[in-house]
mmCIF file of C-alpha atoms in Angstrom:
data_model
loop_
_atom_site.group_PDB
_atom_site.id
_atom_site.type_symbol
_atom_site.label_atom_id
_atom_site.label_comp_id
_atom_site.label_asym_id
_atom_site.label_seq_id
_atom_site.Cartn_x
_atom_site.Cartn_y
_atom_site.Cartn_z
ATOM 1 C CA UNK L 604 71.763 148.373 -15.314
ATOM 2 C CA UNK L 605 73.471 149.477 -18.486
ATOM 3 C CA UNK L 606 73.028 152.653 -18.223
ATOM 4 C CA UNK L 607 74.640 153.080 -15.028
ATOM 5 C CA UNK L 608 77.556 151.542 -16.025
ATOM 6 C CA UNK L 609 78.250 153.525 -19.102
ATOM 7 C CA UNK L 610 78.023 156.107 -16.543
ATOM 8 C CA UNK L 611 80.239 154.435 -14.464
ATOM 9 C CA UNK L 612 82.779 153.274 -17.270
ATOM 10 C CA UNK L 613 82.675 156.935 -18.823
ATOM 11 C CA UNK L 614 83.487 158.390 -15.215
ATOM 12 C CA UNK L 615 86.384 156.190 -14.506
ATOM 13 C CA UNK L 616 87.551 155.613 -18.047
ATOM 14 C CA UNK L 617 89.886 159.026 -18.179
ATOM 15 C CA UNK L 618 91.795 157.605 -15.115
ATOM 16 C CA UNK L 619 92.099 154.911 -16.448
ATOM 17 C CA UNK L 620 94.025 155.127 -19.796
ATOM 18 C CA UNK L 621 97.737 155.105 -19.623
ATOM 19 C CA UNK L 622 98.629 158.525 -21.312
ATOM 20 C CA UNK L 623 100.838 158.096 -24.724
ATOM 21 C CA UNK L 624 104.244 160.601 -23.795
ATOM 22 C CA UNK L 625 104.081 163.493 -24.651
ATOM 23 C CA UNK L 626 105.973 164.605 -27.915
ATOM 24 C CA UNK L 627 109.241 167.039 -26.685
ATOM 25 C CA UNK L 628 108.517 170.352 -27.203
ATOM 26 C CA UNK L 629 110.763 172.524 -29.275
ATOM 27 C CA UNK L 630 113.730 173.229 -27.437
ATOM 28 C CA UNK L 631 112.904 171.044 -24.513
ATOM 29 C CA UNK L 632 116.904 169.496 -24.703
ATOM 30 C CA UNK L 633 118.402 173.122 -24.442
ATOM 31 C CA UNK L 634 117.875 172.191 -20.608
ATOM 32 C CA UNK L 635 120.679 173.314 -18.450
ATOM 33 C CA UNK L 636 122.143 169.889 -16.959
ATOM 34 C CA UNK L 637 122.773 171.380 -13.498
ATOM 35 C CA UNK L 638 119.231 173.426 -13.413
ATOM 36 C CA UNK L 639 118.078 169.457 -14.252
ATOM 37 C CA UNK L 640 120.165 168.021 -11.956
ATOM 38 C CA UNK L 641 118.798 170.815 -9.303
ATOM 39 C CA UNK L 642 115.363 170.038 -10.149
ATOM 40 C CA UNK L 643 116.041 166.175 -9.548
ATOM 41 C CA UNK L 644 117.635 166.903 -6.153
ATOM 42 C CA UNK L 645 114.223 169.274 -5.042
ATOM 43 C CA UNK L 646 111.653 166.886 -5.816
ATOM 44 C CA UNK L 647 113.498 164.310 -4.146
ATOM 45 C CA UNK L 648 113.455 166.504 -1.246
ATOM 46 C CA UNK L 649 109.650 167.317 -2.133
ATOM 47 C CA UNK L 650 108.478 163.628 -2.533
ATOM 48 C CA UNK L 651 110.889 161.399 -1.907
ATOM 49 C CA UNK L 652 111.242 158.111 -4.462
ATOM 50 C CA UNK L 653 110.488 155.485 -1.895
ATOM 51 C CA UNK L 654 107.260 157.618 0.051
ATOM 52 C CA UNK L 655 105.606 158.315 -3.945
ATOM 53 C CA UNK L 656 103.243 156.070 -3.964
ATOM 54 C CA UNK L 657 102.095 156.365 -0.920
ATOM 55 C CA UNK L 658 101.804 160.319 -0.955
ATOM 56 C CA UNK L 659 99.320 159.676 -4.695
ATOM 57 C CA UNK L 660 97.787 156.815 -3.044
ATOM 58 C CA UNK L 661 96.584 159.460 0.064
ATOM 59 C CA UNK L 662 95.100 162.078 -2.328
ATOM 60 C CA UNK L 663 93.621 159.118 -4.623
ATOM 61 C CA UNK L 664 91.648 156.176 -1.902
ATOM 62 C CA UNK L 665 89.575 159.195 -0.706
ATOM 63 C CA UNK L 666 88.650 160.493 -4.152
ATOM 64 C CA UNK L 667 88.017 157.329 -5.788
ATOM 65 C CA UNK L 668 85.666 156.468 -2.505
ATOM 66 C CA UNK L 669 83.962 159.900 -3.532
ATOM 67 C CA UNK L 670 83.347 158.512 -7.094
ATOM 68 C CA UNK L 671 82.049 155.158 -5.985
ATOM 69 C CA UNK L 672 79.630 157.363 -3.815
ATOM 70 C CA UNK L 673 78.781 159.496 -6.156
ATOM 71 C CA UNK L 674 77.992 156.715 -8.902
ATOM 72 C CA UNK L 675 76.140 154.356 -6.391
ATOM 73 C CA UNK L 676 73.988 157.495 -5.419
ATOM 74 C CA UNK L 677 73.226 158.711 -8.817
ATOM 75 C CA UNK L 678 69.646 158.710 -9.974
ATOM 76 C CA UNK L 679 69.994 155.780 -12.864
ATOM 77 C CA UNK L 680 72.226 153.597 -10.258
ATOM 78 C CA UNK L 681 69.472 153.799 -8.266
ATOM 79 C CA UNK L 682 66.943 152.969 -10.672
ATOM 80 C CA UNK L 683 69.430 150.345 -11.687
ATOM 81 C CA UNK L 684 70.018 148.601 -8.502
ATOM 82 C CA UNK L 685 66.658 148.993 -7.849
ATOM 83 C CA UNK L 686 67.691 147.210 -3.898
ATOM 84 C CA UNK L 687 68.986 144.196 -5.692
ATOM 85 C CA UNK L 688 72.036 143.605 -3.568
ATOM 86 C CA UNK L 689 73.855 141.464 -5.855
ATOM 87 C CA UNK L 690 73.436 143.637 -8.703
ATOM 88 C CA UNK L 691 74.716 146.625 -5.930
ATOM 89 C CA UNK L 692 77.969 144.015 -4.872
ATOM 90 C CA UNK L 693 78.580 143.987 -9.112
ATOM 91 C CA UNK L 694 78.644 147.268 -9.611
ATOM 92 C CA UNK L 695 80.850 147.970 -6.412
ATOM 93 C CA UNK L 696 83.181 145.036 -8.037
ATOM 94 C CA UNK L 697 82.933 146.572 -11.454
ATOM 95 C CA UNK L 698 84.127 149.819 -9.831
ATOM 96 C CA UNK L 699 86.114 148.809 -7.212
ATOM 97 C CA UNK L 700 88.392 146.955 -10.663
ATOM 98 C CA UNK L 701 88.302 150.076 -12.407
ATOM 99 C CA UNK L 702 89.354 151.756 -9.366
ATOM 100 C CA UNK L 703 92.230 149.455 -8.740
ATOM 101 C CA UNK L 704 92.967 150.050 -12.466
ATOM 102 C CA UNK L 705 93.625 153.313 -12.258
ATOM 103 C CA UNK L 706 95.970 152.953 -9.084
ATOM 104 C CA UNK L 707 97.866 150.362 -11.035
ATOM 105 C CA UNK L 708 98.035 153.102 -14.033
ATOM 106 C CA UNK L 709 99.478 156.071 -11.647
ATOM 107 C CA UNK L 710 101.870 153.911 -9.845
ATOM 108 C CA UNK L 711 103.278 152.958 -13.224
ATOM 109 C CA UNK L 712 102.997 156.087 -14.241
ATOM 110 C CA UNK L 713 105.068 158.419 -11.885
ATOM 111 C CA UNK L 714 108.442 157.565 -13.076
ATOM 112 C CA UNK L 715 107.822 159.416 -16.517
ATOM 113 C CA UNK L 716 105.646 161.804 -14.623
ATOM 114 C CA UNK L 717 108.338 163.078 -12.269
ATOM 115 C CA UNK L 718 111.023 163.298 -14.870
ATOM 116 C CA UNK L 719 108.693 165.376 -17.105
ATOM 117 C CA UNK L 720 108.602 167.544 -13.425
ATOM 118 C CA UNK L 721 112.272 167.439 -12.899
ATOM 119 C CA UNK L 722 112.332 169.240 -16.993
ATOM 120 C CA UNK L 723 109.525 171.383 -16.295
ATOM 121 C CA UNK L 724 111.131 172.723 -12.678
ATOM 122 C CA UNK L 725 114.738 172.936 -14.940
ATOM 123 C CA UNK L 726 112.977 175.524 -16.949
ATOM 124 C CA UNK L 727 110.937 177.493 -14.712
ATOM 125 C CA UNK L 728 113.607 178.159 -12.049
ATOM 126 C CA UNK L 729 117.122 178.989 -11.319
ATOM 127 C CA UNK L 730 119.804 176.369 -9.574
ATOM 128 C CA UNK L 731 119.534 178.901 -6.861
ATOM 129 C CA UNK L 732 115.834 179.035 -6.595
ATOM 130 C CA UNK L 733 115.766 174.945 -6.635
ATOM 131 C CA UNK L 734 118.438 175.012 -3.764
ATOM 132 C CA UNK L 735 116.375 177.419 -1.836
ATOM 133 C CA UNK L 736 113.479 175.699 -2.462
ATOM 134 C CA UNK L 737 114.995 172.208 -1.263
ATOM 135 C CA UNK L 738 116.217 174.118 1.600
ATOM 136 C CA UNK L 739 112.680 175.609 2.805
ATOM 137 C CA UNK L 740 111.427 171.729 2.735
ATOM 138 C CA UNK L 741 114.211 170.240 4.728
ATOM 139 C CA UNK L 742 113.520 172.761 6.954
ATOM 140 C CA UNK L 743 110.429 170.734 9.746
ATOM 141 C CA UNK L 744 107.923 173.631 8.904
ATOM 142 C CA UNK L 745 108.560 172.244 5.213
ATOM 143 C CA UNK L 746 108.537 168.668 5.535
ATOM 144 C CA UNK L 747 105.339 169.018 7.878
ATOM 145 C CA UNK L 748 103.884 171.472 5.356
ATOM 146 C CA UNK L 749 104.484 168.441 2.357
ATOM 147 C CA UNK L 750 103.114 165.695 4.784
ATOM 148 C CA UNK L 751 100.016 167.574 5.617
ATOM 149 C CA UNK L 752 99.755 169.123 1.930
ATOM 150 C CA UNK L 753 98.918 165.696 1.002
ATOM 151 C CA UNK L 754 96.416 164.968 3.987
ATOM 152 C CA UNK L 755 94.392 167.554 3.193
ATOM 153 C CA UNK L 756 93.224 165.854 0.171
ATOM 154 C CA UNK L 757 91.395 163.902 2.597
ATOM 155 C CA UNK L 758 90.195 166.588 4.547
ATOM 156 C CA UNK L 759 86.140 166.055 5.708
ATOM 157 C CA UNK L 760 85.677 169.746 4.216
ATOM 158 C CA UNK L 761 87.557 168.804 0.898
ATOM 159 C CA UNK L 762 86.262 165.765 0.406
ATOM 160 C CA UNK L 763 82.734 167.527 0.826
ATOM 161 C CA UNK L 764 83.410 170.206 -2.125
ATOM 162 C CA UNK L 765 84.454 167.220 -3.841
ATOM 163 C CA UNK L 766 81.464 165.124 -3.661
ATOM 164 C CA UNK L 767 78.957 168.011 -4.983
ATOM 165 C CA UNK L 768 81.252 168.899 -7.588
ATOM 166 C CA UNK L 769 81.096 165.384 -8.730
ATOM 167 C CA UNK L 770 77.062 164.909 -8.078
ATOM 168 C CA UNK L 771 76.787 168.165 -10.686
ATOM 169 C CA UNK L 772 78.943 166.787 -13.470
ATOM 170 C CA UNK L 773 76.657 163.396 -12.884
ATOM 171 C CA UNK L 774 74.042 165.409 -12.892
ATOM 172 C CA UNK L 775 75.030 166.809 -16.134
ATOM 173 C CA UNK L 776 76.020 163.517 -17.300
ATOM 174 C CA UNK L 777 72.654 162.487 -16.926
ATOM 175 C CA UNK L 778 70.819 164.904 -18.905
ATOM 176 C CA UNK L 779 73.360 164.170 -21.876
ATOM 177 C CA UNK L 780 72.734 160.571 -21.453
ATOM 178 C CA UNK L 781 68.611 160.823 -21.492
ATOM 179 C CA UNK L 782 69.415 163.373 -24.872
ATOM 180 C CA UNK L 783 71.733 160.469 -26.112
ATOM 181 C CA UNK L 784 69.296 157.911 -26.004
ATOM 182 C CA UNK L 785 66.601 159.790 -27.435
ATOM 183 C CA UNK L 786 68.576 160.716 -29.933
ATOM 184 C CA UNK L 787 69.624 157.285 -31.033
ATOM 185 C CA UNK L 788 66.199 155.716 -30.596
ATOM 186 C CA UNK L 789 65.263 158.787 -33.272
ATOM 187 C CA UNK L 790 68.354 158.122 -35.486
ATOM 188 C CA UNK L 791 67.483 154.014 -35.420
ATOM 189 C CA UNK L 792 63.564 154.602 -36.215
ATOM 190 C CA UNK L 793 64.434 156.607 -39.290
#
């Protein structure tokens, strides 16, 4: 059982650590305030405030689901859970808080994610190019591209390329783990 859970912790343990701010790069105030203000006004258009949460929340219940998969399915979970059901129902828990962790993180998160956005946009593009950009997504064709750009996250297909991806880098993370070991149970005999 340990072993799957260090695979499980070290899987979901990324996600889950609120990110320190990033230091302000050199010259990041010599933003033009109305390329800013621009910037504010297209990702508003983009994602609105109010629907954020919601839009992370549809590219994030599918993944996470993919992870619990993935980490239920893995060889040592397996081994593991060997059919013991409430040993399976405390590792879904385990994950299923870690899981809820890491929505609770993002959530909290976006503000300071979408004003280092709104900077990044300010510096990439022209008031102009932000207007016509805000434009394009008022537009229906724009909003319905944004609404579905966010679906497809969820796509069968997507989700698919998602979960092999995932079962090689366990796969991977299994091999390490089984060199890990050994090499501690060589370190601790010396």
């Amino acid at each position: 059982m340990t072993l799957s859970l260090a695979i499980a912790a070290a899987l979901l343990a990324p996600a889950t650590q609120a990110a320190a701010p990033a230091p302000a790069a050199a010259g990041a105030d010599a933003i033009d305030p109305a390329r800013l203000a621009a910037a504010k006004r297209t990702l508003e258009v983009l994602m609105p405030a109010d629907k954020r949460a919601a839009m992370f929340d549809t590219i994030l219940a599918p993944m996470m689901a993919n992870v619990q998969q993935t980490i239920l399915s893995s060889p040592p979970a397996k081994a593991a859970l060997d059919g013991d059901p409430k040993v399976t129902a405390e590792l879904q828990r385990f994950i299923g808080k870690q899981q809820e962790r890491t929505r609770r993180t993002l959530n909290d998160a976006l503000p300071g994610m979408f004003m280092a956005m709104e900077r990044a946009y300010a510096r990439r593009f022209t008031t102009a190019q932000l207007d016509e950009v805000s434009a394009f997504f008022r537009t229906p064709t724009g909003r319905f591209y944004m609404d579905q750009s966010m679906a497809i996250m969820s796509d069968p297909d997507v989700l698919a390329w998602q979960r092999g991806l995932m079962q090689q880098a366990m796969a991977g993370v299994e091999e390490d783990m089984k060199t890990l070991q050994a090499e501690i149970t060589a370190e601790a005999g010396k």
